Amino acid sequence: MKYTQLGRTGLKVSRLVLGTMNFGPQTDEADSHTIMDAAQQAGINFFDTANVYGWGANKGRTEEIVGSWFAKGGGRRDKTVLATKLYANMATDDGKVWPNHDKLSALNIRRSVDASLQRLGTDHIDLYQFHHVDRDTPWDEIWQAMDVLVQQGKILYVGSSNHAGWHIARANETAARRGSYGLVSEQCLYNLAERRAEMEVIPAAEGYGLGVIPWSPLHGGLLGGALRKEREGGAARSGAGRSADALANSTIRAQIQSYEDLLDKHGLEPGEVALAWLLTRPGVTGPIVGPRTADQLASALRAVELTLPDELLASLDEIFPGPGPTPEAFAW
């Protein structure tokens, strides 16, 4: 496994991030433990979860599974850089959230961190992330609450997810004014087929020293050999419906066909190339991979060792052109 610093911090993290969103809803507790053991044995030390994972009546279940894995001992917690997220309504009935039980008020931040710590069975969270932008709570209030958690030793670093470039700028300018450390990472939708983050989010993250953590690196399975699996009658999976909907668009289908044809010529696996491409991108710490099985984890691990030649990178840019440099991409 290869490692890098998380943004401007001294924290060393693996170039792959183990996403746990499938633990509970799609992968049972025993298999989830097996995957986490295999990931750690392979050198992955960066695990990502969220308080809402488990979904519906089972919100919080994923954090509980991670917590039961930590409880097995053997240095599991000490070897893990643990990231979780808050923002969502944690009521089991989404339509009946009680006031102040979601978003980023100081009250909900305090409530949410204590609940996550209990489910995770740990005394601190290494990276506490805002799952979404709270348009109603001022950043001064948010940072005051976060500073208290840092002082209490409940969290070490703060990150964001699904924030625009100007949100990152406002957050860190407010933090600087207060003497707070500010955001150190941003989780965003970023992959070969979805490169809009290059226009504003990634430049802002680089400018403020945030590590970029791409989610959905295979774009809902579209970049993981979707057409090949379609021909082979592959089993249904999470995201397969979204992939099928996308492939119904003739333009997207032709683009994915060109992608798979190109990689066939090079003898490469589409999913592994999609991950390896992200590892070449400026500012990227590591993509989040969410394996449901040990075999899927093994495929992701191979991507870390994969070197993409310049010729192939140029061909990928032709198939999936990015927006171009900022501000030229939108100014003229």
Short mmCIF file of C-alpha atoms in Angstrom, two decimals:
data_model
loop_
_atom_site.label_atom_id
_atom_site.label_comp_id
_atom_site.label_asym_id
_atom_site.label_seq_id
_atom_site.Cartn_x
_atom_site.Cartn_y
_atom_site.Cartn_z
CA MET A 1 0.00 0.00 0.00
CA LYS A 2 1.10 3.56 -0.70
CA TYR A 3 0.48 6.44 1.69
CA THR A 4 0.21 10.21 1.49
CA GLN A 5 -0.45 13.14 3.78
CA LEU A 6 -4.07 14.15 4.24
CA GLY A 7 -4.07 17.64 2.79
CA ARG A 8 -1.85 20.03 4.74
CA THR A 9 -1.87 17.83 7.85
CA GLY A 10 0.83 15.55 9.21
CA LEU A 11 -1.62 12.64 9.10
CA LYS A 12 -0.53 9.75 6.86
CA VAL A 13 -3.35 7.90 5.12
CA SER A 14 -3.57 5.12 2.55
CA ARG A 15 -4.18 5.99 -1.11
CA LEU A 16 -7.38 3.96 -0.96
CA VAL A 17 -10.15 4.79 1.50
CA LEU A 18 -12.34 1.92 2.67
CA GLY A 19 -15.96 3.02 2.33
CA THR A 20 -18.38 1.20 4.62
CA MET A 21 -21.75 2.30 3.21
CA ASN A 22 -22.61 -1.27 2.14
CA PHE A 23 -21.95 -2.69 5.62
CA GLY A 24 -25.35 -3.58 7.01
CA PRO A 25 -27.66 -2.89 4.05
CA GLN A 26 -25.79 -5.16 1.59
CA THR A 27 -23.04 -6.92 3.52
CA ASP A 28 -23.75 -8.65 6.82
CA GLU A 29 -21.73 -8.04 9.97
CA ALA A 30 -19.49 -11.12 9.65
CA ASP A 31 -18.59 -10.42 6.03
CA SER A 32 -18.07 -6.73 6.84
CA HIS A 33 -15.56 -7.74 9.53
CA THR A 34 -13.79 -10.00 7.03
CA ILE A 35 -13.50 -7.14 4.53
CA MET A 36 -12.18 -4.73 7.16
CA ASP A 37 -9.61 -7.29 8.31
CA ALA A 38 -8.49 -7.87 4.71
CA ALA A 39 -8.29 -4.12 4.06
CA GLN A 40 -6.17 -3.50 7.12
CA GLN A 41 -3.92 -6.47 6.34
CA ALA A 42 -3.41 -4.98 2.87
CA GLY A 43 -2.30 -1.70 4.44
CA ILE A 44 -5.49 0.38 4.14
CA ASN A 45 -5.59 2.51 7.27
CA PHE A 46 -8.27 5.06 6.26
CA PHE A 47 -11.89 3.99 6.90
CA ASP A 48 -14.89 6.19 6.08
CA THR A 49 -18.43 5.91 7.39
CA ALA A 50 -21.37 8.17 8.34
CA ASN A 51 -23.94 8.30 11.10
CA VAL A 52 -26.79 7.82 8.61
CA TYR A 53 -25.39 4.68 6.96
CA GLY A 54 -27.65 1.70 7.45
CA TRP A 55 -30.49 3.87 6.18
CA GLY A 56 -34.18 3.94 7.08
CA ALA A 57 -35.00 2.18 10.30
CA ASN A 58 -31.39 0.97 10.50
CA LYS A 59 -29.65 4.36 10.53
CA GLY A 60 -26.48 4.04 12.58
CA ARG A 61 -26.12 0.32 11.93
CA THR A 62 -22.97 0.73 9.85
CA GLU A 63 -21.19 2.63 12.62
CA GLU A 64 -22.22 -0.15 15.00
CA ILE A 65 -20.65 -2.76 12.71
CA VAL A 66 -17.41 -0.79 12.57
CA GLY A 67 -17.58 -0.48 16.37
CA SER A 68 -18.05 -4.23 16.87
CA TRP A 69 -15.00 -4.80 14.64
CA PHE A 70 -12.93 -2.40 16.77
CA ALA A 71 -14.12 -4.28 19.87
CA LYS A 72 -12.31 -7.42 18.66
CA GLY A 73 -9.05 -5.72 19.63
CA GLY A 74 -5.79 -6.72 18.03
CA GLY A 75 -4.86 -3.08 17.41
CA ARG A 76 -7.74 -2.60 14.97
CA ARG A 77 -8.69 0.84 16.27
CA ASP A 78 -5.12 2.03 16.77
CA LYS A 79 -4.25 1.18 13.15
CA THR A 80 -7.30 2.95 11.74
CA VAL A 81 -7.72 6.59 10.73
CA LEU A 82 -11.44 6.79 11.40
CA ALA A 83 -13.64 9.19 9.48
CA THR A 84 -17.37 9.61 9.95
CA LYS A 85 -19.93 12.22 8.97
CA LEU A 86 -22.90 14.13 10.36
CA TYR A 87 -25.71 16.24 8.92
CA ALA A 88 -28.59 13.89 8.16
CA ASN A 89 -31.84 13.47 10.02
CA MET A 90 -31.28 10.44 12.23
CA ALA A 91 -34.95 9.80 12.99
CA THR A 92 -36.05 6.41 11.66
CA ASP A 93 -39.06 8.11 10.11
CA ASP A 94 -37.60 10.76 7.79
CA GLY A 95 -40.84 12.69 7.72
CA LYS A 96 -40.94 13.27 11.48
CA VAL A 97 -37.60 14.76 12.40
CA TRP A 98 -37.74 16.73 15.64
CA PRO A 99 -36.27 20.26 15.45
CA ASN A 100 -32.48 20.43 15.91
CA HIS A 101 -31.94 16.73 15.20
CA ASP A 102 -30.18 17.29 11.88
CA LYS A 103 -27.80 19.68 10.10
CA LEU A 104 -24.97 21.62 11.75
CA SER A 105 -26.28 23.61 14.67
CA ALA A 106 -24.00 23.52 17.72
CA LEU A 107 -26.69 21.50 19.47
CA ASN A 108 -26.89 18.83 16.78
CA ILE A 109 -23.11 18.68 16.43
CA ARG A 110 -22.81 17.91 20.15
CA ARG A 111 -25.61 15.36 20.02
CA SER A 112 -24.32 13.68 16.85
CA VAL A 113 -20.70 13.26 17.91
CA ASP A 114 -21.67 11.63 21.20
CA ALA A 115 -24.04 9.23 19.44
CA SER A 116 -21.41 8.29 16.84
CA LEU A 117 -18.76 7.73 19.51
CA GLN A 118 -21.10 5.38 21.34
CA ARG A 119 -21.97 3.39 18.20
CA LEU A 120 -18.33 3.22 17.11
CA GLY A 121 -17.14 2.18 20.57
CA THR A 122 -14.27 4.65 20.57
CA ASP A 123 -13.28 7.75 22.51
CA HIS A 124 -12.42 9.90 19.49
CA ILE A 125 -13.03 10.39 15.77
CA ASP A 126 -9.96 11.19 13.69
CA LEU A 127 -11.78 13.02 10.88
CA TYR A 128 -15.25 14.45 11.54
CA GLN A 129 -16.94 15.52 8.31
CA PHE A 130 -19.91 17.66 7.34
CA HIS A 131 -21.94 15.41 5.04
CA HIS A 132 -23.58 18.40 3.35
CA VAL A 133 -23.69 22.19 3.42
CA ASP A 134 -25.87 23.76 6.09
CA ARG A 135 -27.15 26.95 4.49
CA ASP A 136 -28.78 28.18 7.71
CA THR A 137 -26.04 27.83 10.33
CA PRO A 138 -23.23 30.43 10.30
CA TRP A 139 -19.67 29.16 10.07
CA ASP A 140 -18.76 30.96 13.31
CA GLU A 141 -21.20 28.75 15.18
CA ILE A 142 -20.00 25.60 13.43
CA TRP A 143 -16.34 26.30 14.19
CA GLN A 144 -17.08 27.21 17.80
CA ALA A 145 -18.72 23.79 18.22
CA MET A 146 -15.86 22.01 16.43
CA ASP A 147 -13.20 23.78 18.49
CA VAL A 148 -14.91 22.57 21.66
CA LEU A 149 -14.85 18.98 20.36
CA VAL A 150 -11.14 19.27 19.54
CA GLN A 151 -10.43 20.66 23.01
CA GLN A 152 -12.41 17.79 24.56
CA GLY A 153 -10.40 15.29 22.53
CA LYS A 154 -13.50 13.90 20.81
CA ILE A 155 -12.29 14.78 17.30
CA LEU A 156 -8.91 15.60 15.76
CA TYR A 157 -9.58 17.01 12.27
CA VAL A 158 -12.58 18.42 10.40
CA GLY A 159 -13.55 17.74 6.80
CA SER A 160 -16.37 18.53 4.41
CA SER A 161 -18.35 16.63 1.83
CA ASN A 162 -20.40 17.85 -1.12
CA HIS A 163 -19.27 21.45 -0.63
CA ALA A 164 -18.82 23.94 -3.46
CA GLY A 165 -15.54 25.76 -3.91
CA TRP A 166 -16.89 28.95 -2.37
CA HIS A 167 -18.18 27.00 0.65
CA ILE A 168 -14.65 25.71 1.22
CA ALA A 169 -13.29 29.24 0.92
CA ARG A 170 -15.83 30.72 3.32
CA ALA A 171 -15.35 27.89 5.81
CA ASN A 172 -11.59 28.24 5.94
CA GLU A 173 -11.52 32.03 5.90
CA THR A 174 -13.85 32.00 8.90
CA ALA A 175 -11.69 29.40 10.61
CA ALA A 176 -8.54 31.45 9.98
CA ARG A 177 -10.18 34.54 11.47
CA ARG A 178 -11.04 32.56 14.60
CA GLY A 179 -7.66 30.87 14.87
CA SER A 180 -9.19 27.48 14.07
CA TYR A 181 -7.41 24.95 11.86
CA GLY A 182 -10.27 24.70 9.37
CA LEU A 183 -11.22 22.02 6.89
CA VAL A 184 -8.50 19.53 5.96
CA SER A 185 -10.40 17.44 3.41
CA GLU A 186 -13.30 17.47 0.96
CA GLN A 187 -15.25 14.43 -0.20
CA CYS A 188 -16.74 15.10 -3.61
CA LEU A 189 -18.26 13.32 -6.58
CA TYR A 190 -15.33 12.92 -8.93
CA ASN A 191 -14.45 10.32 -11.53
CA LEU A 192 -13.60 9.98 -15.22
CA ALA A 193 -17.22 10.44 -16.27
CA GLU A 194 -17.96 13.28 -13.83
CA ARG A 195 -15.21 15.89 -13.82
CA ARG A 196 -17.06 19.09 -12.92
CA ALA A 197 -15.22 19.16 -9.58
CA GLU A 198 -12.12 20.22 -11.53
CA MET A 199 -13.75 23.56 -12.29
CA GLU A 200 -14.03 24.97 -8.74
CA VAL A 201 -14.00 22.39 -5.95
CA ILE A 202 -10.57 20.87 -6.54
CA PRO A 203 -8.81 24.22 -7.15
CA ALA A 204 -10.33 25.55 -3.90
CA ALA A 205 -9.28 22.41 -2.03
CA GLU A 206 -5.73 22.68 -3.35
CA GLY A 207 -5.58 26.38 -2.56
CA TYR A 208 -6.62 25.84 1.06
CA GLY A 209 -4.63 22.67 1.59
CA LEU A 210 -7.49 20.17 1.65
CA GLY A 211 -7.05 16.58 0.58
CA VAL A 212 -9.62 15.53 -2.03
CA ILE A 213 -11.43 12.25 -1.34
CA PRO A 214 -13.51 11.25 -4.39
CA TRP A 215 -16.67 9.28 -3.83
CA SER A 216 -18.37 7.12 -6.47
CA PRO A 217 -15.08 6.57 -8.32
CA LEU A 218 -16.78 4.09 -10.68
CA HIS A 219 -19.78 6.42 -11.21
CA GLY A 220 -22.36 3.97 -9.94
CA GLY A 221 -20.69 1.07 -11.75
CA LEU A 222 -20.66 2.75 -15.15
CA LEU A 223 -16.84 2.74 -15.23
CA GLY A 224 -16.52 -0.78 -13.88
CA GLY A 225 -17.13 -2.68 -17.11
CA ALA A 226 -20.85 -1.99 -17.28
CA LEU A 227 -21.28 -3.03 -20.93
CA ARG A 228 -19.30 -6.22 -20.46
CA LYS A 229 -21.42 -7.11 -17.44
CA GLU A 230 -24.54 -6.31 -19.43
CA ARG A 231 -23.48 -8.75 -22.14
CA GLU A 232 -22.66 -11.38 -19.55
CA GLY A 233 -25.96 -10.86 -17.75
CA GLY A 234 -24.26 -9.74 -14.56
CA ALA A 235 -26.13 -9.93 -11.29
CA ALA A 236 -28.04 -6.89 -10.08
CA ARG A 237 -26.17 -4.74 -7.61
CA SER A 238 -26.47 -1.42 -5.83
CA GLY A 239 -26.25 1.28 -8.46
CA ALA A 240 -27.02 -1.12 -11.33
CA GLY A 241 -30.30 0.66 -11.97
CA ARG A 242 -28.56 4.02 -12.30
CA SER A 243 -25.98 2.47 -14.60
CA ALA A 244 -28.68 0.94 -16.80
CA ASP A 245 -30.48 4.28 -16.98
CA ALA A 246 -27.28 6.01 -18.06
CA LEU A 247 -26.57 3.39 -20.72
CA ALA A 248 -30.00 4.00 -22.20
CA ASN A 249 -28.56 7.33 -23.38
CA SER A 250 -26.93 6.60 -26.75
CA THR A 251 -24.20 9.24 -26.27
CA ILE A 252 -23.17 7.86 -22.88
CA ARG A 253 -23.35 4.31 -24.17
CA ALA A 254 -21.00 5.12 -27.04
CA GLN A 255 -18.61 6.83 -24.64
CA ILE A 256 -18.51 3.82 -22.31
CA GLN A 257 -18.06 1.51 -25.29
CA SER A 258 -15.04 3.53 -26.41
CA TYR A 259 -13.66 3.35 -22.87
CA GLU A 260 -14.02 -0.41 -22.62
CA ASP A 261 -12.65 -0.95 -26.14
CA LEU A 262 -9.59 1.15 -25.30
CA LEU A 263 -8.86 -0.83 -22.14
CA ASP A 264 -9.40 -4.14 -23.91
CA LYS A 265 -6.58 -3.15 -26.28
CA HIS A 266 -4.32 -2.52 -23.29
CA GLY A 267 -5.45 -5.66 -21.45
CA LEU A 268 -6.66 -3.63 -18.47
CA GLU A 269 -9.72 -3.86 -16.23
CA PRO A 270 -12.06 -0.83 -16.44
CA GLY A 271 -12.70 -0.52 -12.70
CA GLU A 272 -9.01 -0.68 -11.85
CA VAL A 273 -8.15 1.95 -14.45
CA ALA A 274 -10.89 4.28 -13.17
CA LEU A 275 -9.36 4.13 -9.68
CA ALA A 276 -5.78 4.41 -10.95
CA TRP A 277 -6.73 7.48 -13.01
CA LEU A 278 -7.98 9.25 -9.88
CA LEU A 279 -4.66 8.53 -8.17
CA THR A 280 -2.92 10.53 -10.93
CA ARG A 281 -5.07 13.63 -10.35
CA PRO A 282 -3.61 16.66 -8.54
CA GLY A 283 -4.87 17.08 -4.99
CA VAL A 284 -6.45 13.63 -4.71
CA THR A 285 -5.67 11.84 -1.45
CA GLY A 286 -7.44 8.64 -2.42
CA PRO A 287 -10.81 7.48 -3.73
CA ILE A 288 -13.39 5.80 -1.54
CA VAL A 289 -13.93 2.17 -2.48
CA GLY A 290 -16.98 0.39 -1.13
CA PRO A 291 -16.44 -3.34 -1.64
CA ARG A 292 -19.28 -5.72 -0.90
CA THR A 293 -16.98 -8.74 -1.20
CA ALA A 294 -13.32 -9.62 -0.66
CA ASP A 295 -12.89 -10.04 -4.44
CA GLN A 296 -13.99 -6.45 -5.04
CA LEU A 297 -11.48 -5.28 -2.44
CA ALA A 298 -8.70 -7.23 -4.19
CA SER A 299 -9.52 -5.52 -7.49
CA ALA A 300 -9.35 -2.10 -5.85
CA LEU A 301 -5.98 -2.92 -4.29
CA ARG A 302 -4.50 -3.74 -7.69
CA ALA A 303 -5.31 -0.21 -8.85
CA VAL A 304 -2.80 1.28 -6.40
CA GLU A 305 0.06 -0.53 -8.14
CA LEU A 306 -1.17 0.25 -11.65
CA THR A 307 0.86 2.77 -13.66
CA LEU A 308 -1.02 4.40 -16.52
CA PRO A 309 1.21 5.43 -19.46
CA ASP A 310 0.92 8.99 -20.81
CA GLU A 311 -0.53 7.69 -24.06
CA LEU A 312 -3.38 5.99 -22.22
CA LEU A 313 -4.01 9.05 -20.05
CA ALA A 314 -4.28 11.18 -23.19
CA SER A 315 -6.74 8.71 -24.71
CA LEU A 316 -8.85 8.79 -21.56
CA ASP A 317 -8.96 12.59 -21.75
CA GLU A 318 -10.23 12.31 -25.32
CA ILE A 319 -13.05 9.99 -24.28
CA PHE A 320 -13.87 11.85 -21.06
CA PRO A 321 -12.77 15.46 -21.56
CA GLY A 322 -12.56 17.58 -18.44
CA PRO A 323 -13.93 21.12 -18.21
CA GLY A 324 -10.50 22.68 -18.65
CA PRO A 325 -8.66 25.19 -16.46
CA THR A 326 -10.45 27.71 -14.27
CA PRO A 327 -11.67 30.38 -15.06
CA GLU A 328 -11.16 29.81 -18.79
CA ALA A 329 -13.55 26.83 -18.71
CA PHE A 330 -16.51 29.04 -17.96
CA ALA A 331 -15.30 32.57 -18.69
CA TRP A 332 -14.75 32.21 -22.43
#
